[in-house]
């Protein structure tokens, strides 16, 4: 894999925009060594099906066990946040 894709979507159709910030957070995988730290802001238009957030992965030559990192959502407006931390 060269990247990991998170898909953030509303559970129901909404009639107004939804905005949120996101950032990656290290778990057993570390930014720089295993993935590229990623952050930004997303605005979903009314009736949007969601947004894809792509986190580039860093290829290493050492065989390792599975590792994890998270995408953390914050500063949500226009919707209630059901899950703020999504693990990959």
mmCIF file of N, CA, C and O in Angstrom:
data_model
loop_
_atom_site.group_PDB
_atom_site.id
_atom_site.type_symbol
_atom_site.label_atom_id
_atom_site.label_comp_id
_atom_site.label_asym_id
_atom_site.label_seq_id
_atom_site.Cartn_x
_atom_site.Cartn_y
_atom_site.Cartn_z
ATOM 1 N N UNK A 1 0.833 -1.192 0.000
ATOM 2 C CA UNK A 1 0.000 0.000 0.000
ATOM 3 C C UNK A 1 0.872 1.248 0.000
ATOM 4 O O UNK A 1 1.851 1.331 0.721
ATOM 5 N N UNK A 2 0.466 2.227 -0.741
ATOM 6 C CA UNK A 2 1.185 3.498 -0.736
ATOM 7 C C UNK A 2 0.426 4.556 0.059
ATOM 8 O O UNK A 2 0.972 5.608 0.379
ATOM 9 N N UNK A 3 -0.841 4.285 0.354
ATOM 10 C CA UNK A 3 -1.638 5.211 1.160
ATOM 11 C C UNK A 3 -2.781 4.459 1.820
ATOM 12 O O UNK A 3 -3.124 3.343 1.425
ATOM 13 N N UNK A 4 -3.333 5.079 2.849
ATOM 14 C CA UNK A 4 -4.517 4.542 3.512
ATOM 15 C C UNK A 4 -5.615 5.572 3.340
ATOM 16 O O UNK A 4 -5.393 6.770 3.521
ATOM 17 N N UNK A 5 -6.804 5.113 2.974
ATOM 18 C CA UNK A 5 -7.913 6.013 2.715
ATOM 19 C C UNK A 5 -8.986 5.864 3.793
ATOM 20 O O UNK A 5 -9.500 4.776 3.997
ATOM 21 N N UNK A 6 -9.284 6.981 4.447
ATOM 22 C CA UNK A 6 -10.392 7.035 5.391
ATOM 23 C C UNK A 6 -11.568 7.656 4.647
ATOM 24 O O UNK A 6 -11.393 8.623 3.906
ATOM 25 N N UNK A 7 -12.764 7.111 4.836
ATOM 26 C CA UNK A 7 -13.955 7.718 4.247
ATOM 27 C C UNK A 7 -14.853 8.153 5.392
ATOM 28 O O UNK A 7 -15.294 7.333 6.188
ATOM 29 N N UNK A 8 -15.077 9.459 5.495
ATOM 30 C CA UNK A 8 -15.904 10.036 6.551
ATOM 31 C C UNK A 8 -17.223 10.430 5.925
ATOM 32 O O UNK A 8 -17.246 11.163 4.934
ATOM 33 N N UNK A 9 -18.324 9.931 6.490
ATOM 34 C CA UNK A 9 -19.622 10.215 5.897
ATOM 35 C C UNK A 9 -20.664 10.471 6.981
ATOM 36 O O UNK A 9 -20.576 9.933 8.082
ATOM 37 N N UNK A 10 -21.668 11.265 6.644
ATOM 38 C CA UNK A 10 -22.778 11.460 7.580
ATOM 39 C C UNK A 10 -23.666 10.212 7.577
ATOM 40 O O UNK A 10 -23.768 9.518 6.568
ATOM 41 N N UNK A 11 -24.284 9.928 8.712
ATOM 42 C CA UNK A 11 -25.190 8.784 8.801
ATOM 43 C C UNK A 11 -26.518 9.038 8.101
ATOM 44 O O UNK A 11 -27.190 8.105 7.684
ATOM 45 N N UNK A 12 -26.899 10.306 8.020
ATOM 46 C CA UNK A 12 -28.159 10.675 7.376
ATOM 47 C C UNK A 12 -27.899 11.867 6.454
ATOM 48 O O UNK A 12 -26.910 12.570 6.607
ATOM 49 N N UNK A 13 -28.806 12.081 5.511
ATOM 50 C CA UNK A 13 -28.696 13.249 4.631
ATOM 51 C C UNK A 13 -28.905 14.507 5.463
ATOM 52 O O UNK A 13 -29.765 14.539 6.350
ATOM 53 N N UNK A 14 -28.099 15.506 5.200
ATOM 54 C CA UNK A 14 -28.221 16.775 5.934
ATOM 55 C C UNK A 14 -28.472 17.910 4.954
ATOM 56 O O UNK A 14 -28.033 17.859 3.812
ATOM 57 N N UNK A 15 -29.172 18.938 5.434
ATOM 58 C CA UNK A 15 -29.539 20.036 4.549
ATOM 59 C C UNK A 15 -28.612 21.242 4.660
ATOM 60 O O UNK A 15 -28.776 22.219 3.936
ATOM 61 N N UNK A 16 -27.637 21.175 5.568
ATOM 62 C CA UNK A 16 -26.677 22.267 5.690
ATOM 63 C C UNK A 16 -25.265 21.689 5.691
ATOM 64 O O UNK A 16 -25.068 20.501 5.952
ATOM 65 N N UNK A 17 -24.255 22.519 5.422
ATOM 66 C CA UNK A 17 -22.883 22.015 5.367
ATOM 67 C C UNK A 17 -22.407 21.458 6.720
ATOM 68 O O UNK A 17 -22.844 21.902 7.777
ATOM 69 N N UNK A 18 -21.524 20.494 6.644
ATOM 70 C CA UNK A 18 -20.851 19.936 7.815
ATOM 71 C C UNK A 18 -19.370 20.253 7.652
ATOM 72 O O UNK A 18 -18.790 20.003 6.593
ATOM 73 N N UNK A 19 -18.767 20.803 8.701
ATOM 74 C CA UNK A 19 -17.333 21.119 8.657
ATOM 75 C C UNK A 19 -16.635 20.435 9.811
ATOM 76 O O UNK A 19 -17.189 20.328 10.903
ATOM 77 N N UNK A 20 -15.408 19.992 9.551
ATOM 78 C CA UNK A 20 -14.609 19.415 10.631
ATOM 79 C C UNK A 20 -13.129 19.483 10.284
ATOM 80 O O UNK A 20 -12.748 19.561 9.129
ATOM 81 N N UNK A 21 -12.313 19.455 11.321
ATOM 82 C CA UNK A 21 -10.865 19.361 11.175
ATOM 83 C C UNK A 21 -10.475 17.912 11.408
ATOM 84 O O UNK A 21 -11.159 17.182 12.120
ATOM 85 N N UNK A 22 -9.348 17.517 10.823
ATOM 86 C CA UNK A 22 -8.820 16.179 11.058
ATOM 87 C C UNK A 22 -7.306 16.245 11.188
ATOM 88 O O UNK A 22 -6.657 17.144 10.673
ATOM 89 N N UNK A 23 -6.779 15.282 11.903
ATOM 90 C CA UNK A 23 -5.334 15.142 12.033
ATOM 91 C C UNK A 23 -5.016 13.677 12.302
ATOM 92 O O UNK A 23 -5.844 12.949 12.859
ATOM 93 N N UNK A 24 -3.843 13.248 11.891
ATOM 94 C CA UNK A 24 -3.421 11.887 12.207
ATOM 95 C C UNK A 24 -2.758 11.868 13.574
ATOM 96 O O UNK A 24 -2.203 12.869 14.025
ATOM 97 N N UNK A 25 -2.849 10.723 14.214
ATOM 98 C CA UNK A 25 -2.254 10.543 15.543
ATOM 99 C C UNK A 25 -1.564 9.179 15.579
ATOM 100 O O UNK A 25 -2.159 8.173 15.195
ATOM 101 N N UNK A 26 -0.335 9.172 16.031
ATOM 102 C CA UNK A 26 0.437 7.924 16.085
ATOM 103 C C UNK A 26 -0.174 6.950 17.079
ATOM 104 O O UNK A 26 -0.750 7.346 18.092
ATOM 105 N N UNK A 27 -0.050 5.692 16.750
ATOM 106 C CA UNK A 27 -0.384 4.597 17.660
ATOM 107 C C UNK A 27 0.893 3.787 17.768
ATOM 108 O O UNK A 27 1.921 4.304 18.204
ATOM 109 N N UNK A 28 0.852 2.544 17.291
ATOM 110 C CA UNK A 28 2.089 1.772 17.215
ATOM 111 C C UNK A 28 2.877 2.140 15.950
ATOM 112 O O UNK A 28 4.059 1.845 15.839
ATOM 113 N N UNK A 29 2.210 2.801 14.993
ATOM 114 C CA UNK A 29 2.877 3.344 13.806
ATOM 115 C C UNK A 29 3.220 4.805 14.095
ATOM 116 O O UNK A 29 2.463 5.505 14.770
ATOM 117 N N UNK A 30 4.348 5.258 13.602
ATOM 118 C CA UNK A 30 4.811 6.617 13.884
ATOM 119 C C UNK A 30 4.900 7.451 12.610
ATOM 120 O O UNK A 30 5.317 6.951 11.565
ATOM 121 N N UNK A 31 4.512 8.739 12.752
ATOM 122 C CA UNK A 31 4.669 9.668 11.638
ATOM 123 C C UNK A 31 6.150 9.739 11.284
ATOM 124 O O UNK A 31 7.007 9.584 12.140
ATOM 125 N N UNK A 32 6.443 9.941 10.057
ATOM 126 C CA UNK A 32 7.767 9.986 9.441
ATOM 127 C C UNK A 32 8.259 8.570 9.147
ATOM 128 O O UNK A 32 8.600 8.263 8.026
ATOM 129 N N UNK A 33 8.260 7.674 10.153
ATOM 130 C CA UNK A 33 8.750 6.310 9.934
ATOM 131 C C UNK A 33 7.743 5.444 9.177
ATOM 132 O O UNK A 33 8.133 4.612 8.360
ATOM 133 N N UNK A 34 6.437 5.611 9.476
ATOM 134 C CA UNK A 34 5.427 4.702 8.938
ATOM 135 C C UNK A 34 4.344 5.372 8.091
ATOM 136 O O UNK A 34 3.752 4.744 7.229
ATOM 137 N N UNK A 35 4.047 6.632 8.375
ATOM 138 C CA UNK A 35 3.050 7.372 7.601
ATOM 139 C C UNK A 35 3.401 8.850 7.630
ATOM 140 O O UNK A 35 4.179 9.294 8.466
ATOM 141 N N UNK A 36 2.818 9.590 6.705
ATOM 142 C CA UNK A 36 3.033 11.033 6.653
ATOM 143 C C UNK A 36 1.953 11.716 7.480
ATOM 144 O O UNK A 36 0.758 11.515 7.219
ATOM 145 N N UNK A 37 2.370 12.485 8.483
ATOM 146 C CA UNK A 37 1.401 13.216 9.301
ATOM 147 C C UNK A 37 0.534 14.069 8.379
ATOM 148 O O UNK A 37 1.038 14.744 7.484
ATOM 149 N N UNK A 38 -0.769 14.013 8.600
ATOM 150 C CA UNK A 38 -1.721 14.669 7.724
ATOM 151 C C UNK A 38 -2.749 15.421 8.564
ATOM 152 O O UNK A 38 -3.208 14.898 9.577
ATOM 153 N N UNK A 39 -3.095 16.621 8.151
ATOM 154 C CA UNK A 39 -4.103 17.408 8.858
ATOM 155 C C UNK A 39 -4.803 18.308 7.853
ATOM 156 O O UNK A 39 -4.256 18.622 6.797
ATOM 157 N N UNK A 40 -6.003 18.721 8.191
ATOM 158 C CA UNK A 40 -6.722 19.626 7.317
ATOM 159 C C UNK A 40 -8.125 19.894 7.794
ATOM 160 O O UNK A 40 -8.500 19.514 8.901
ATOM 161 N N UNK A 41 -8.894 20.547 6.945
ATOM 162 C CA UNK A 41 -10.290 20.841 7.231
ATOM 163 C C UNK A 41 -11.123 20.404 6.048
ATOM 164 O O UNK A 41 -10.702 20.548 4.891
ATOM 165 N N UNK A 42 -12.296 19.857 6.333
ATOM 166 C CA UNK A 42 -13.202 19.382 5.291
ATOM 167 C C UNK A 42 -14.543 20.082 5.465
ATOM 168 O O UNK A 42 -15.016 20.254 6.594
ATOM 169 N N UNK A 43 -15.151 20.457 4.350
ATOM 170 C CA UNK A 43 -16.524 20.941 4.348
ATOM 171 C C UNK A 43 -17.329 20.014 3.440
ATOM 172 O O UNK A 43 -17.005 19.870 2.259
ATOM 173 N N UNK A 44 -18.342 19.379 4.016
ATOM 174 C CA UNK A 44 -19.246 18.538 3.236
ATOM 175 C C UNK A 44 -20.447 19.373 2.839
ATOM 176 O O UNK A 44 -21.090 19.991 3.696
ATOM 177 N N UNK A 45 -20.754 19.400 1.564
ATOM 178 C CA UNK A 45 -21.911 20.138 1.076
ATOM 179 C C UNK A 45 -23.196 19.437 1.531
ATOM 180 O O UNK A 45 -23.176 18.244 1.843
ATOM 181 N N UNK A 46 -24.313 20.158 1.569
ATOM 182 C CA UNK A 46 -25.582 19.502 1.899
ATOM 183 C C UNK A 46 -25.806 18.286 0.998
ATOM 184 O O UNK A 46 -25.495 18.314 -0.190
ATOM 185 N N UNK A 47 -26.319 17.232 1.596
ATOM 186 C CA UNK A 47 -26.607 15.962 0.907
ATOM 187 C C UNK A 47 -25.368 15.263 0.359
ATOM 188 O O UNK A 47 -25.465 14.379 -0.480
ATOM 189 N N UNK A 48 -24.190 15.652 0.826
ATOM 190 C CA UNK A 48 -22.949 14.985 0.415
ATOM 191 C C UNK A 48 -22.927 13.559 0.934
ATOM 192 O O UNK A 48 -23.462 13.252 2.000
ATOM 193 N N UNK A 49 -22.290 12.677 0.200
ATOM 194 C CA UNK A 49 -22.150 11.295 0.650
ATOM 195 C C UNK A 49 -20.917 11.104 1.522
ATOM 196 O O UNK A 49 -20.717 10.047 2.088
ATOM 197 N N UNK A 50 -20.051 12.120 1.619
ATOM 198 C CA UNK A 50 -18.882 12.028 2.489
ATOM 199 C C UNK A 50 -17.635 12.552 1.826
ATOM 200 O O UNK A 50 -17.674 13.124 0.737
ATOM 201 N N UNK A 51 -16.527 12.354 2.520
ATOM 202 C CA UNK A 51 -15.231 12.818 2.033
ATOM 203 C C UNK A 51 -14.184 11.745 2.262
ATOM 204 O O UNK A 51 -14.217 11.034 3.265
ATOM 205 N N UNK A 52 -13.273 11.645 1.333
ATOM 206 C CA UNK A 52 -12.158 10.714 1.452
ATOM 207 C C UNK A 52 -10.936 11.489 1.929
ATOM 208 O O UNK A 52 -10.606 12.542 1.375
ATOM 209 N N UNK A 53 -10.280 10.976 2.964
ATOM 210 C CA UNK A 53 -9.056 11.576 3.488
ATOM 211 C C UNK A 53 -7.945 10.560 3.277
ATOM 212 O O UNK A 53 -8.029 9.427 3.751
ATOM 213 N N UNK A 54 -6.927 10.962 2.533
ATOM 214 C CA UNK A 54 -5.845 10.052 2.154
ATOM 215 C C UNK A 54 -4.609 10.346 3.003
ATOM 216 O O UNK A 54 -4.169 11.496 3.087
ATOM 217 N N UNK A 55 -4.068 9.304 3.615
ATOM 218 C CA UNK A 55 -2.856 9.424 4.417
ATOM 219 C C UNK A 55 -1.761 8.621 3.721
ATOM 220 O O UNK A 55 -1.862 7.393 3.613
ATOM 221 N N UNK A 56 -0.717 9.280 3.216
ATOM 222 C CA UNK A 56 0.379 8.558 2.575
ATOM 223 C C UNK A 56 1.127 7.677 3.583
ATOM 224 O O UNK A 56 1.394 8.090 4.710
ATOM 225 N N UNK A 57 1.434 6.466 3.161
ATOM 226 C CA UNK A 57 2.212 5.538 3.980
ATOM 227 C C UNK A 57 3.670 5.582 3.553
ATOM 228 O O UNK A 57 3.970 5.849 2.389
ATOM 229 N N UNK A 58 4.561 5.311 4.480
ATOM 230 C CA UNK A 58 5.993 5.286 4.204
ATOM 231 C C UNK A 58 6.419 3.833 4.083
ATOM 232 O O UNK A 58 6.238 3.055 5.018
ATOM 233 N N UNK A 59 6.955 3.479 2.932
ATOM 234 C CA UNK A 59 7.431 2.115 2.727
ATOM 235 C C UNK A 59 8.764 1.931 3.438
ATOM 236 O O UNK A 59 9.655 2.770 3.323
ATOM 237 N N UNK A 60 8.844 0.881 4.215
ATOM 238 C CA UNK A 60 10.142 0.581 4.829
ATOM 239 C C UNK A 60 10.560 -0.814 4.415
ATOM 240 O O UNK A 60 9.771 -1.601 3.912
ATOM 241 N N UNK A 61 11.803 -1.105 4.618
ATOM 242 C CA UNK A 61 12.349 -2.382 4.140
ATOM 243 C C UNK A 61 12.443 -3.415 5.243
ATOM 244 O O UNK A 61 12.916 -4.509 5.021
ATOM 245 N N UNK A 62 11.977 -3.056 6.416
ATOM 246 C CA UNK A 62 12.033 -3.962 7.557
ATOM 247 C C UNK A 62 10.670 -4.606 7.734
ATOM 248 O O UNK A 62 9.645 -3.912 7.778
ATOM 249 N N UNK A 63 10.653 -5.936 7.818
ATOM 250 C CA UNK A 63 9.396 -6.631 8.071
ATOM 251 C C UNK A 63 8.946 -6.332 9.498
ATOM 252 O O UNK A 63 9.716 -6.455 10.441
ATOM 253 N N UNK A 64 7.701 -5.869 9.630
ATOM 254 C CA UNK A 64 7.176 -5.509 10.938
ATOM 255 C C UNK A 64 5.791 -6.121 11.123
ATOM 256 O O UNK A 64 5.107 -6.427 10.147
ATOM 257 N N UNK A 65 5.385 -6.242 12.366
ATOM 258 C CA UNK A 65 4.017 -6.657 12.660
ATOM 259 C C UNK A 65 3.078 -5.527 12.244
ATOM 260 O O UNK A 65 3.518 -4.407 11.987
ATOM 261 N N UNK A 66 1.780 -5.803 12.178
ATOM 262 C CA UNK A 66 0.812 -4.755 11.866
ATOM 263 C C UNK A 66 0.928 -3.620 12.872
ATOM 264 O O UNK A 66 1.124 -3.847 14.064
ATOM 265 N N UNK A 67 0.809 -2.391 12.374
ATOM 266 C CA UNK A 67 0.884 -1.209 13.217
ATOM 267 C C UNK A 67 -0.367 -0.365 12.998
ATOM 268 O O UNK A 67 -1.030 -0.492 11.978
ATOM 269 N N UNK A 68 -0.662 0.501 13.949
ATOM 270 C CA UNK A 68 -1.870 1.309 13.849
ATOM 271 C C UNK A 68 -1.563 2.795 14.020
ATOM 272 O O UNK A 68 -0.573 3.171 14.633
ATOM 273 N N UNK A 69 -2.428 3.621 13.435
ATOM 274 C CA UNK A 69 -2.462 5.050 13.684
ATOM 275 C C UNK A 69 -3.924 5.458 13.578
ATOM 276 O O UNK A 69 -4.765 4.668 13.147
ATOM 277 N N UNK A 70 -4.243 6.666 14.001
ATOM 278 C CA UNK A 70 -5.637 7.108 14.023
ATOM 279 C C UNK A 70 -5.825 8.393 13.246
ATOM 280 O O UNK A 70 -4.893 9.184 13.086
ATOM 281 N N UNK A 71 -7.044 8.586 12.808
ATOM 282 C CA UNK A 71 -7.490 9.859 12.260
ATOM 283 C C UNK A 71 -8.423 10.447 13.311
ATOM 284 O O UNK A 71 -9.408 9.809 13.705
ATOM 285 N N UNK A 72 -8.093 11.630 13.795
ATOM 286 C CA UNK A 72 -8.872 12.272 14.856
ATOM 287 C C UNK A 72 -9.659 13.435 14.259
ATOM 288 O O UNK A 72 -9.084 14.310 13.606
ATOM 289 N N UNK A 73 -10.972 13.438 14.481
ATOM 290 C CA UNK A 73 -11.847 14.498 13.995
ATOM 291 C C UNK A 73 -12.147 15.460 15.137
ATOM 292 O O UNK A 73 -12.344 15.031 16.278
ATOM 293 N N UNK A 74 -12.197 16.758 14.827
ATOM 294 C CA UNK A 74 -12.474 17.756 15.856
ATOM 295 C C UNK A 74 -13.159 18.969 15.238
ATOM 296 O O UNK A 74 -13.274 19.072 14.015
ATOM 297 N N UNK A 75 -13.600 19.886 16.092
ATOM 298 C CA UNK A 75 -14.228 21.139 15.669
ATOM 299 C C UNK A 75 -15.335 20.916 14.642
ATOM 300 O O UNK A 75 -15.412 21.592 13.617
ATOM 301 N N UNK A 76 -16.201 19.965 14.937
ATOM 302 C CA UNK A 76 -17.293 19.621 14.022
ATOM 303 C C UNK A 76 -18.424 20.631 14.175
ATOM 304 O O UNK A 76 -18.852 20.932 15.284
ATOM 305 N N UNK A 77 -18.887 21.153 13.043
ATOM 306 C CA UNK A 77 -20.070 22.012 13.039
ATOM 307 C C UNK A 77 -21.053 21.475 12.011
ATOM 308 O O UNK A 77 -20.655 20.925 10.984
ATOM 309 N N UNK A 78 -22.334 21.587 12.313
ATOM 310 C CA UNK A 78 -23.373 21.155 11.386
ATOM 311 C C UNK A 78 -23.825 19.725 11.583
ATOM 312 O O UNK A 78 -24.708 19.249 10.870
ATOM 313 N N UNK A 79 -23.231 19.017 12.555
ATOM 314 C CA UNK A 79 -23.621 17.633 12.804
ATOM 315 C C UNK A 79 -23.104 17.207 14.175
ATOM 316 O O UNK A 79 -22.186 17.813 14.722
ATOM 317 N N UNK A 80 -23.707 16.151 14.703
ATOM 318 C CA UNK A 80 -23.195 15.548 15.925
ATOM 319 C C UNK A 80 -22.150 14.520 15.552
ATOM 320 O O UNK A 80 -22.320 13.761 14.592
ATOM 321 N N UNK A 81 -21.081 14.489 16.296
ATOM 322 C CA UNK A 81 -19.979 13.570 16.026
ATOM 323 C C UNK A 81 -20.217 12.273 16.786
ATOM 324 O O UNK A 81 -20.309 12.268 18.015
ATOM 325 N N UNK A 82 -20.338 11.171 16.059
ATOM 326 C CA UNK A 82 -20.550 9.877 16.699
ATOM 327 C C UNK A 82 -19.250 9.208 17.088
ATOM 328 O O UNK A 82 -19.166 8.518 18.072
ATOM 329 N N UNK A 83 -18.222 9.389 16.279
ATOM 330 C CA UNK A 83 -16.929 8.776 16.550
ATOM 331 C C UNK A 83 -15.846 9.754 16.165
ATOM 332 O O UNK A 83 -15.716 10.119 14.999
ATOM 333 N N UNK A 84 -15.008 10.169 17.128
ATOM 334 C CA UNK A 84 -14.015 11.188 16.869
ATOM 335 C C UNK A 84 -12.652 10.610 16.531
ATOM 336 O O UNK A 84 -11.782 11.303 16.045
ATOM 337 N N UNK A 85 -12.442 9.337 16.796
ATOM 338 C CA UNK A 85 -11.133 8.730 16.598
ATOM 339 C C UNK A 85 -11.325 7.457 15.766
ATOM 340 O O UNK A 85 -11.977 6.524 16.222
ATOM 341 N N UNK A 86 -10.741 7.433 14.573
ATOM 342 C CA UNK A 86 -10.886 6.293 13.664
ATOM 343 C C UNK A 86 -9.524 5.651 13.518
ATOM 344 O O UNK A 86 -8.560 6.302 13.112
ATOM 345 N N UNK A 87 -9.408 4.369 13.832
ATOM 346 C CA UNK A 87 -8.102 3.701 13.810
ATOM 347 C C UNK A 87 -7.890 2.938 12.521
ATOM 348 O O UNK A 87 -8.806 2.332 11.975
ATOM 349 N N UNK A 88 -6.650 2.997 12.021
ATOM 350 C CA UNK A 88 -6.255 2.242 10.829
ATOM 351 C C UNK A 88 -5.143 1.284 11.202
ATOM 352 O O UNK A 88 -4.408 1.499 12.123
#
